[in-house]
Tab-separated table of C-alpha atoms and ligand atoms in Angstrom:
chain	number	residue	atom	x	y	z
D	1	MET	CA	-28.791	7.906	8.715
D	2	GLN	CA	-27.689	11.213	10.368
D	3	LEU	CA	-23.941	11.313	10.721
D	4	PRO	CA	-21.910	14.089	12.118
D	5	ASP	CA	-20.461	16.601	9.727
D	6	ILE	CA	-16.858	15.648	8.726
D	7	GLU	CA	-15.541	18.636	10.777
D	8	HIS	CA	-16.741	17.004	13.873
D	9	TRP	CA	-15.440	13.820	12.902
D	10	ARG	CA	-12.022	14.864	11.940
D	11	LEU	CA	-10.142	14.364	15.253
D	12	GLY	CA	-8.520	18.089	14.278
D	13	LEU	CA	-6.655	16.821	11.311
D	14	ALA	CA	-6.168	18.919	8.201
D	15	GLN	CA	-8.394	17.746	5.262
D	16	PRO	CA	-8.023	15.809	3.045
D	17	LEU	CA	-6.870	13.212	5.597
D	18	LEU	CA	-3.768	11.390	4.611
D	19	ILE	CA	-2.975	7.957	6.014
D	20	GLY	CA	-0.036	5.963	5.633
D	21	GLY	CA	1.520	2.788	6.999
D	22	PRO	CA	2.403	-1.038	5.951
D	23	CYS	CA	-0.099	-3.443	4.739
D	24	GLY	CA	1.121	-5.573	7.853
D	25	VAL	CA	2.927	-4.565	10.917
D	26	GLU	CA	6.260	-6.675	10.719
D	27	SER	CA	8.401	-5.668	13.702
D	28	PRO	CA	8.847	-2.611	16.064
D	29	THR	CA	12.001	-1.295	13.826
D	30	GLN	CA	9.875	-1.605	10.580
D	31	ILE	CA	6.890	0.460	12.004
D	32	ASN	CA	9.165	3.046	13.977
D	33	ALA	CA	11.160	3.488	10.683
D	34	ILE	CA	8.028	4.260	8.770
D	35	ALA	CA	6.437	6.489	11.646
D	36	GLN	CA	9.696	8.658	11.853
D	37	ALA	CA	9.742	8.883	8.092
D	38	LEU	CA	6.131	10.204	7.821
D	39	ALA	CA	6.388	12.552	10.452
D	40	GLY	CA	5.666	16.147	9.176
D	41	SER	CA	5.088	15.234	5.668
D	42	GLY	CA	1.364	15.993	6.028
D	43	VAL	CA	0.398	12.313	6.868
D	44	GLY	CA	-2.163	12.538	9.856
D	45	MET	CA	-2.506	8.907	10.577
D	46	LEU	CA	-0.626	5.782	10.829
D	47	ARG	CA	-2.166	2.623	9.484
D	48	GLY	CA	-1.031	-0.955	10.122
D	49	GLY	CA	-2.387	-4.410	9.617
D	50	ILE	CA	-2.184	-6.752	12.582
D	51	TRP	CA	-4.444	-9.663	11.445
D	52	LYS	CA	-4.134	-10.180	7.693
D	53	PRO	CA	-6.881	-11.711	5.816
D	54	ARG	CA	-5.273	-13.843	3.338
D	55	THR	CA	-6.678	-15.688	0.343
D	56	ARG	CA	-4.705	-18.938	0.849
D	57	PRO	CA	-3.148	-20.496	4.221
D	58	GLY	CA	0.523	-20.294	4.775
D	59	SER	CA	0.889	-16.526	3.712
D	60	PHE	CA	1.903	-14.110	6.227
D	61	GLN	CA	-1.414	-13.624	8.396
D	62	GLY	CA	0.133	-10.585	10.344
D	63	ILE	CA	1.870	-10.777	13.956
D	64	GLY	CA	-1.290	-10.648	15.886
D	65	SER	CA	-1.955	-8.872	19.324
D	66	GLU	CA	1.764	-8.462	20.012
D	67	ALA	CA	2.089	-5.874	17.473
D	68	LEU	CA	-0.609	-3.588	18.491
D	69	THR	CA	1.759	-2.041	21.134
D	70	TRP	CA	4.489	-1.517	18.306
D	71	LEU	CA	2.072	0.466	16.122
D	72	LYS	CA	0.620	2.188	19.214
D	73	ASP	CA	4.039	3.076	20.466
D	74	ALA	CA	5.135	4.088	17.015
D	75	GLY	CA	2.334	6.509	16.814
D	76	ILE	CA	2.763	7.947	20.263
D	77	SER	CA	6.543	8.639	19.191
D	78	VAL	CA	5.521	10.839	16.175
D	79	GLY	CA	2.329	12.147	17.711
D	80	MET	CA	-0.181	10.376	15.292
D	81	PRO	CA	-3.188	8.441	15.668
D	82	VAL	CA	-3.066	4.649	14.755
D	83	MET	CA	-5.619	2.511	13.088
D	84	VAL	CA	-6.114	-1.417	12.489
D	85	GLU	CA	-8.307	-3.737	10.679
D	86	VAL	CA	-10.634	-5.612	12.777
D	87	ALA	CA	-12.433	-8.522	11.639
D	88	SER	CA	-13.940	-10.102	14.861
D	89	PRO	CA	-14.981	-9.144	18.658
D	90	PHE	CA	-11.508	-10.772	19.484
D	91	HIS	CA	-9.760	-8.077	17.363
D	92	VAL	CA	-12.014	-5.307	18.528
D	93	GLY	CA	-11.249	-6.404	22.427
D	94	GLU	CA	-7.654	-6.444	21.812
D	95	ALA	CA	-7.194	-2.990	19.718
D	96	LEU	CA	-9.342	-1.268	22.305
D	97	THR	CA	-7.202	-2.621	25.220
D	98	ALA	CA	-4.337	-1.667	23.267
D	99	GLY	CA	-5.448	1.901	22.790
D	100	ILE	CA	-5.774	1.861	18.894
D	101	ASP	CA	-7.545	5.338	17.969
D	102	VAL	CA	-9.399	4.271	14.785
D	103	LEU	CA	-10.847	1.120	13.653
D	104	TRP	CA	-11.222	-0.165	9.980
D	105	ILE	CA	-13.525	-3.078	8.669
D	106	GLY	CA	-11.905	-4.799	5.524
D	107	ALA	CA	-13.599	-5.486	2.436
D	108	ARG	CA	-13.703	-9.373	3.346
D	109	THR	CA	-15.672	-8.485	6.393
D	110	THR	CA	-17.805	-5.954	5.058
D	111	VAL	CA	-19.447	-8.568	2.670
D	112	ASN	CA	-20.582	-10.537	5.931
D	113	PRO	CA	-23.460	-8.929	7.759
D	114	PHE	CA	-23.247	-11.589	10.613
D	115	LEU	CA	-19.772	-10.440	11.386
D	116	VAL	CA	-20.404	-6.896	11.034
D	117	GLN	CA	-23.048	-7.242	13.314
D	118	GLU	CA	-20.875	-9.145	15.901
D	119	ILE	CA	-18.193	-6.483	15.688
D	120	CYS	CA	-21.050	-3.708	16.294
D	121	GLU	CA	-22.069	-5.659	19.427
D	122	ALA	CA	-18.279	-5.474	20.599
D	123	LEU	CA	-18.192	-1.906	19.839
D	124	ARG	CA	-21.522	-0.866	21.604
D	125	GLY	CA	-20.974	1.905	23.856
D	126	VAL	CA	-17.607	2.736	22.984
D	127	ASP	CA	-16.800	5.899	21.188
D	128	ILE	CA	-14.230	5.407	18.582
D	129	PRO	CA	-14.078	6.148	14.761
D	130	VAL	CA	-14.624	3.506	12.659
D	131	MET	CA	-13.808	3.334	8.753
D	132	VAL	CA	-15.612	0.800	6.535
D	133	LYS	CA	-14.149	-0.661	3.366
D	134	ASN	CA	-16.319	-1.199	0.381
D	135	PRO	CA	-17.200	-4.952	0.106
D	136	VAL	CA	-14.937	-7.276	-2.352
D	137	HIS	CA	-17.916	-7.003	-4.870
D	138	PRO	CA	-19.745	-4.004	-6.097
D	139	ASP	CA	-22.682	-4.075	-3.959
D	140	LEU	CA	-23.416	-0.540	-2.558
D	141	GLU	CA	-26.087	-1.761	-0.449
D	142	LEU	CA	-24.069	-4.233	1.460
D	143	TRP	CA	-21.589	-1.067	2.022
D	144	ILE	CA	-24.396	1.085	3.190
D	145	GLY	CA	-25.851	-1.710	5.281
D	146	ALA	CA	-22.336	-2.283	7.324
D	147	LEU	CA	-22.263	1.439	7.956
D	148	GLU	CA	-26.085	1.579	9.074
D	149	ARG	CA	-25.066	-1.358	11.393
D	150	LEU	CA	-22.381	0.648	13.092
D	151	ASP	CA	-24.789	3.742	12.988
D	152	GLN	CA	-27.274	1.876	14.966
D	153	ALA	CA	-24.635	0.408	17.639
D	154	GLY	CA	-23.981	4.095	18.661
D	155	ILE	CA	-20.765	4.479	16.455
D	156	HIS	CA	-21.539	7.989	14.671
D	157	ARG	CA	-17.923	8.838	13.720
D	158	LEU	CA	-17.969	6.864	10.876
D	159	ALA	CA	-16.027	7.100	7.071
D	160	ALA	CA	-16.103	4.805	4.066
D	161	ILE	CA	-12.951	3.773	2.240
D	162	HIS	CA	-13.110	2.911	-1.317
D	163	ARG	CA	-10.540	-0.044	-2.159
D	164	GLY	CA	-12.040	-0.971	-5.742
D	165	PHE	CA	-13.828	-4.084	-6.519
D	166	HIS	CA	-13.477	-7.488	-7.837
D	167	THR	CA	-14.643	-8.021	-11.168
D	168	TYR	CA	-14.269	-10.422	-13.764
D	169	GLU	CA	-13.224	-8.584	-16.572
D	170	LYS	CA	-9.392	-8.070	-16.676
D	171	SER	CA	-8.253	-4.737	-16.031
D	172	ARG	CA	-4.880	-3.120	-15.200
D	173	TYR	CA	-6.120	-2.606	-11.656
D	174	ARG	CA	-6.186	-5.424	-8.946
D	175	ASN	CA	-9.599	-4.142	-7.965
D	176	ALA	CA	-11.634	-1.963	-10.560
D	177	PRO	CA	-12.311	1.435	-9.236
D	178	LEU	CA	-15.832	1.672	-10.405
D	179	TRP	CA	-16.048	5.412	-9.416
D	180	SER	CA	-19.822	5.630	-9.780
D	181	LEU	CA	-20.474	3.453	-6.631
D	182	PRO	CA	-18.659	5.590	-4.270
D	183	LEU	CA	-20.046	8.689	-5.912
D	184	GLU	CA	-23.359	7.380	-5.236
D	185	LEU	CA	-22.573	6.621	-1.805
D	186	LYS	CA	-21.900	10.318	-1.314
D	187	ARG	CA	-24.919	11.274	-2.930
D	188	ARG	CA	-26.998	8.959	-0.608
D	189	ILE	CA	-25.112	9.958	2.616
D	190	PRO	CA	-23.620	13.483	1.875
D	191	THR	CA	-22.132	14.073	5.165
D	192	LEU	CA	-20.136	10.644	5.367
D	193	PRO	CA	-16.443	11.387	4.519
D	194	ILE	CA	-15.081	8.986	1.815
D	195	LEU	CA	-11.371	8.124	1.652
D	196	ASN	CA	-9.864	6.275	-1.376
D	197	ASP	CA	-7.194	3.595	-1.124
D	198	PRO	CA	-5.212	3.488	-4.126
D	199	SER	CA	-3.068	0.793	-3.215
D	200	HIS	CA	-5.644	-1.945	-3.024
D	201	ILE	CA	-7.270	-0.696	-6.264
D	202	CYS	CA	-3.908	-0.575	-8.180
D	203	GLY	CA	-2.007	-3.474	-6.940
D	204	ASP	CA	0.985	-1.818	-8.550
D	205	ARG	CA	2.871	1.117	-7.142
D	206	ALA	CA	3.317	2.694	-10.287
D	207	LEU	CA	-0.388	3.290	-11.096
D	208	ILE	CA	-1.143	4.596	-7.434
D	209	ALA	CA	-0.364	8.532	-8.138
D	210	GLY	CA	-2.834	8.600	-10.881
D	211	VAL	CA	-5.643	6.957	-8.959
D	212	ALA	CA	-5.054	9.242	-5.903
D	213	GLN	CA	-4.995	12.222	-8.103
D	214	THR	CA	-8.343	10.996	-9.453
D	215	ALA	CA	-9.823	10.449	-6.193
D	216	ILE	CA	-8.714	14.024	-5.106
D	217	ASP	CA	-10.473	15.395	-8.231
D	218	LEU	CA	-13.639	13.715	-7.476
D	219	GLY	CA	-13.658	15.282	-4.038
D	220	PHE	CA	-12.609	12.256	-1.749
D	221	ASN	CA	-11.917	13.451	1.834
D	222	GLY	CA	-8.664	11.552	2.210
D	223	LEU	CA	-6.127	8.816	0.992
D	224	MET	CA	-5.298	5.572	2.594
D	225	VAL	CA	-1.836	4.401	1.144
D	226	GLU	CA	0.319	1.438	1.998
D	227	VAL	CA	3.919	2.262	2.926
D	228	HIS	CA	6.905	0.049	3.590
D	229	PRO	CA	10.592	0.965	4.176
D	230	ASP	CA	11.602	-1.972	2.044
D	231	PRO	CA	8.495	-2.747	-0.321
D	232	ALA	CA	9.833	-5.450	-2.363
D	233	ASN	CA	10.579	-7.591	0.668
D	234	ALA	CA	7.357	-6.773	2.307
D	235	LEU	CA	5.737	-10.074	3.734
D	236	SER	CA	2.427	-9.129	2.183
D	237	ASP	CA	1.497	-7.013	-0.855
D	238	PRO	CA	4.934	-6.084	-1.959
D	239	GLU	CA	4.105	-4.880	-5.400
D	240	GLN	CA	1.818	-2.060	-4.210
D	241	GLN	CA	3.582	-0.338	-1.136
D	242	LEU	CA	5.533	2.737	-1.569
D	243	THR	CA	8.484	3.715	0.284
D	244	PRO	CA	8.034	6.566	2.758
D	245	ASP	CA	9.987	8.764	0.164
D	246	GLY	CA	7.559	7.535	-2.504
D	247	PHE	CA	4.582	8.658	-0.458
D	248	ARG	CA	6.252	12.046	0.176
D	249	THR	CA	6.702	12.313	-3.405
D	250	LEU	CA	3.307	11.290	-4.080
D	251	ILE	CA	1.773	13.883	-1.757
D	252	ALA	CA	4.085	16.843	-3.079
D	253	GLY	CA	2.955	16.094	-6.609
D	254	LEU	CA	-0.935	15.745	-5.738
D	255	VAL	CA	-3.008	18.700	-6.999
D	256	PHE	CA	-5.601	20.023	-4.860
D	257	ARG	CA	-8.374	21.636	-6.446
D	258	LYS	CA	-11.189	23.549	-4.991
D	259	PRO	CA	-15.038	22.444	-5.645
D	260	THR	CA	-16.231	25.909	-6.051
D	261	THR	CA	-14.519	29.391	-6.856
D	262	ASP	CA	-15.118	33.097	-5.796
D	263	ASP	CA	-14.105	34.100	-9.080
D	264	ALA	CA	-17.395	35.652	-10.842
D	265	VAL	CA	-16.031	35.494	-14.370
D	266	VAL	CA	-15.098	31.763	-13.961
D	267	ARG	CA	-18.433	31.076	-12.387
D	268	HIS	CA	-20.057	32.785	-15.246
D	269	VAL	CA	-18.159	30.923	-18.094
D	270	LEU	CA	-19.111	27.630	-16.337
D	271	ASP	CA	-22.716	28.483	-16.382
D	272	ASP	CA	-22.638	29.031	-19.935
D	273	LEU	CA	-20.946	25.638	-20.494
D	274	ARG	CA	-23.255	23.918	-18.419
D	275	LYS	CA	-26.310	25.659	-20.180
D	276	ARG	CA	-24.984	24.013	-23.384
D	277	ILE	CA	-24.771	20.694	-21.678
D	278	ASP	CA	-28.567	21.328	-20.829
D	279	ARG	CA	-29.554	21.790	-24.221
D	280	ILE	CA	-27.371	18.940	-25.565
D	281	ASP	CA	-28.999	16.777	-23.333
D	282	ASP	CA	-32.539	17.633	-23.968
D	283	GLU	CA	-31.582	17.169	-27.830
D	284	LEU	CA	-30.276	13.584	-26.814
D	285	LEU	CA	-33.674	12.730	-24.886
D	286	GLU	CA	-35.669	14.061	-27.886
D	287	LEU	CA	-33.736	11.710	-30.454
D	288	LEU	CA	-34.016	8.886	-28.159
D	289	ALA	CA	-37.713	9.390	-27.886
D	290	VAL	CA	-37.750	9.328	-31.639
D	291	ARG	CA	-35.638	6.305	-31.793
D	292	MET	CA	-38.228	4.558	-29.221
D	293	GLN	CA	-41.076	5.312	-31.391
D	294	ALA	CA	-39.389	3.646	-34.414
D	295	VAL	CA	-38.333	0.877	-32.309
D	296	ARG	CA	-42.466	0.473	-31.413
D	297	GLU	CA	-43.592	0.558	-34.880
D	298	ILE	CA	-40.977	-2.253	-35.712
D	299	GLY	CA	-42.383	-3.958	-32.886
D	300	GLU	CA	-45.819	-3.836	-34.258
D	301	TYR	CA	-44.747	-4.959	-37.729
D	302	LYS	CA	-42.979	-7.982	-36.135
D	303	ARG	CA	-46.152	-8.737	-34.207
D	304	GLU	CA	-48.291	-8.491	-37.317
D	305	HIS	CA	-45.811	-10.807	-39.018
D	306	ASN	CA	-45.565	-13.067	-36.155
D	307	MET	CA	-41.786	-12.633	-35.762
D	308	THR	CA	-39.507	-12.941	-32.625
D	309	ILE	CA	-38.173	-9.844	-30.998
D	310	PHE	CA	-34.485	-10.559	-30.469
D	311	GLN	CA	-32.825	-11.005	-33.687
D	312	LEU	CA	-29.156	-12.157	-33.016
D	313	GLU	CA	-27.737	-11.056	-36.446
D	314	ARG	CA	-29.352	-7.347	-36.237
D	315	TRP	CA	-28.111	-7.057	-32.841
D	316	ASN	CA	-24.325	-8.460	-33.732
D	317	GLU	CA	-24.610	-5.667	-36.628
D	318	ILE	CA	-25.264	-3.006	-34.191
D	319	LEU	CA	-22.483	-4.081	-31.751
D	320	LYS	CA	-20.289	-3.932	-34.698
D	321	THR	CA	-21.072	-0.741	-36.346
D	322	ARG	CA	-21.806	1.495	-33.531
D	323	PRO	CA	-18.602	1.391	-31.627
D	324	ALA	CA	-16.886	1.744	-34.976
D	325	THR	CA	-19.122	4.948	-35.806
D	326	GLY	CA	-18.272	6.209	-32.165
D	327	ALA	CA	-14.536	5.586	-32.645
D	328	GLY	CA	-14.580	7.881	-35.740
D	329	LEU	CA	-16.288	10.462	-33.473
D	330	ASP	CA	-13.709	10.200	-30.685
D	331	LEU	CA	-16.185	8.290	-28.411
D	332	ASN	CA	-14.986	5.658	-25.987
D	333	LYS	CA	-15.360	1.947	-27.248
D	334	GLN	CA	-16.496	0.598	-24.142
D	335	PHE	CA	-18.850	3.587	-23.491
D	336	VAL	CA	-20.780	3.176	-26.887
D	337	VAL	CA	-21.120	-0.585	-26.323
D	338	ARG	CA	-22.432	0.018	-22.861
D	339	LEU	CA	-24.818	2.626	-24.246
D	340	MET	CA	-26.148	0.516	-26.738
D	341	GLU	CA	-26.631	-2.402	-24.395
D	342	LEU	CA	-28.978	-0.097	-22.349
D	343	ILE	CA	-31.019	1.214	-25.288
D	344	HIS	CA	-31.227	-2.334	-26.688
D	345	GLU	CA	-32.664	-3.582	-23.140
D	346	ASP	CA	-35.462	-1.126	-23.452
D	347	SER	CA	-36.134	-1.595	-27.134
D	348	ILE	CA	-36.704	-5.412	-26.268
D	349	HIS	CA	-38.769	-4.643	-23.153
D	350	GLN	CA	-41.077	-2.017	-25.239
D	351	GLN	CA	-41.494	-4.851	-28.397
D	352	SER	CA	-42.424	-7.326	-26.011
D	353	GLN	CA	-44.958	-5.058	-24.379
D	354	ILE	CA	-46.136	-4.921	-27.901
D	355	LEU	CA	-46.087	-8.907	-28.741
D	356	TYR	CA	-47.463	-9.949	-25.487
D	357	ARG	CA	-50.336	-7.516	-25.687
D	358	GLN	CA	-53.913	-9.232	-25.503
D	359	PRO	CA	-56.533	-8.220	-27.584
D	360	THR	CA	-59.596	-6.783	-25.855
D	361	SER	CA	-63.099	-8.396	-26.101
D	362	ASP	CA	-63.804	-6.084	-28.963
D	363	GLY	CA	-61.201	-7.485	-31.131
D	364	LYS	CA	-58.781	-4.257	-30.653
D	365	ASP	CA	-55.544	-4.410	-29.035
D	366	ALA	CA	-55.361	-3.386	-25.281
D	367	ALA	CA	-52.759	-0.426	-24.507
D	368	PRO	CA	-49.562	-1.945	-23.265
D	369	THR	CA	-49.377	-2.062	-19.621
D	370	SER	CA	-46.318	-0.224	-18.425
O	401	PEP	C1	-5.597	-3.709	3.970
O	401	PEP	O1	-5.871	-2.594	3.942
O	401	PEP	O2	-4.612	-4.083	4.335
O	401	PEP	C2	-6.637	-4.736	3.410
O	401	PEP	C3	-6.394	-6.002	3.709
O	401	PEP	O3	-7.358	-4.192	2.664
O	401	PEP	P1	-8.825	-4.766	1.937
O	401	PEP	O4	-9.604	-5.038	3.077
O	401	PEP	O5	-9.203	-3.510	1.079
O	401	PEP	O6	-8.358	-5.994	0.974
O	402	MN	MN1	-2.624	-4.774	1.993
């Protein structure tokens, strides 16, 4: 996918792009108050939900088409482009008629290729920037697929929004950030701008500043933050919205770091530190190879004595002792567990290759396949 560079995409806005606005547009008074309060704060774009995807019926579903002009007028009054979520060709038609500047596709829509394609057809021939939120569940291909569909429909001013992922594991976040996914998206499509939505990741305004700073530190191209004049009484997402002042404070507290430096000494020191990492990685891999050799020897022994590969007690013991050893070495417990699981998975694979190896016609064992 060939995307224009972010500089061409940016609508003349300074980087990184800061977007603020309510979860849902509720009234002209509400959206005007937000627009006025954010003017001059560095916020470059006003967001507002017009049609809200809600988990259960009976919740506030958004005002609908009528609120499009409220949002657009509020944007005009402060000279800010405005953006809304679209989830159907009808939404697209209404948003385009109202002169909305940018569209975004929500997490619940990105999961559905039929719907994304319908939206693409409605957008064919229209030159408007579109941002695509990640799908609800951690599926990078589905996220890329939605971007590709838009690209193929002639929409080239594209950006992605990372809003976190639903996982069954309990976490302090409403949607786990799983940072490796958006970073892999950046690796796969380097020219695609990626913004972060700390509001929907956190689900709790107290956590937003930390996630926003992490996103900036990881080189994200902007932030989309939910802002409401009276968050506690917001008709949707009351726990995660910031007041305009809260957003201004967050912006003022952000530390913007550079990806590189012109300072030759700093570059030299960094190079040295990286060489150290390179050497450690080599040693790690050599050690892993030695461990795998031992695993294969055990595999041969199990085969000889007709024993099963997987031994639950042994695995439980590893899962207990390794994180404990790791903790003594200041290593994160979850990291050690995941690492051991990965090593164990390949050890099982290696040993099954040995166990299921067929003897050749001369009675010797054939070499394992792959
Ligand atoms: C939103 O931004 O208001 C929204 C509904 O977000 P998401 O699609 O990320 O849940
Ligand atoms: Mn919301």
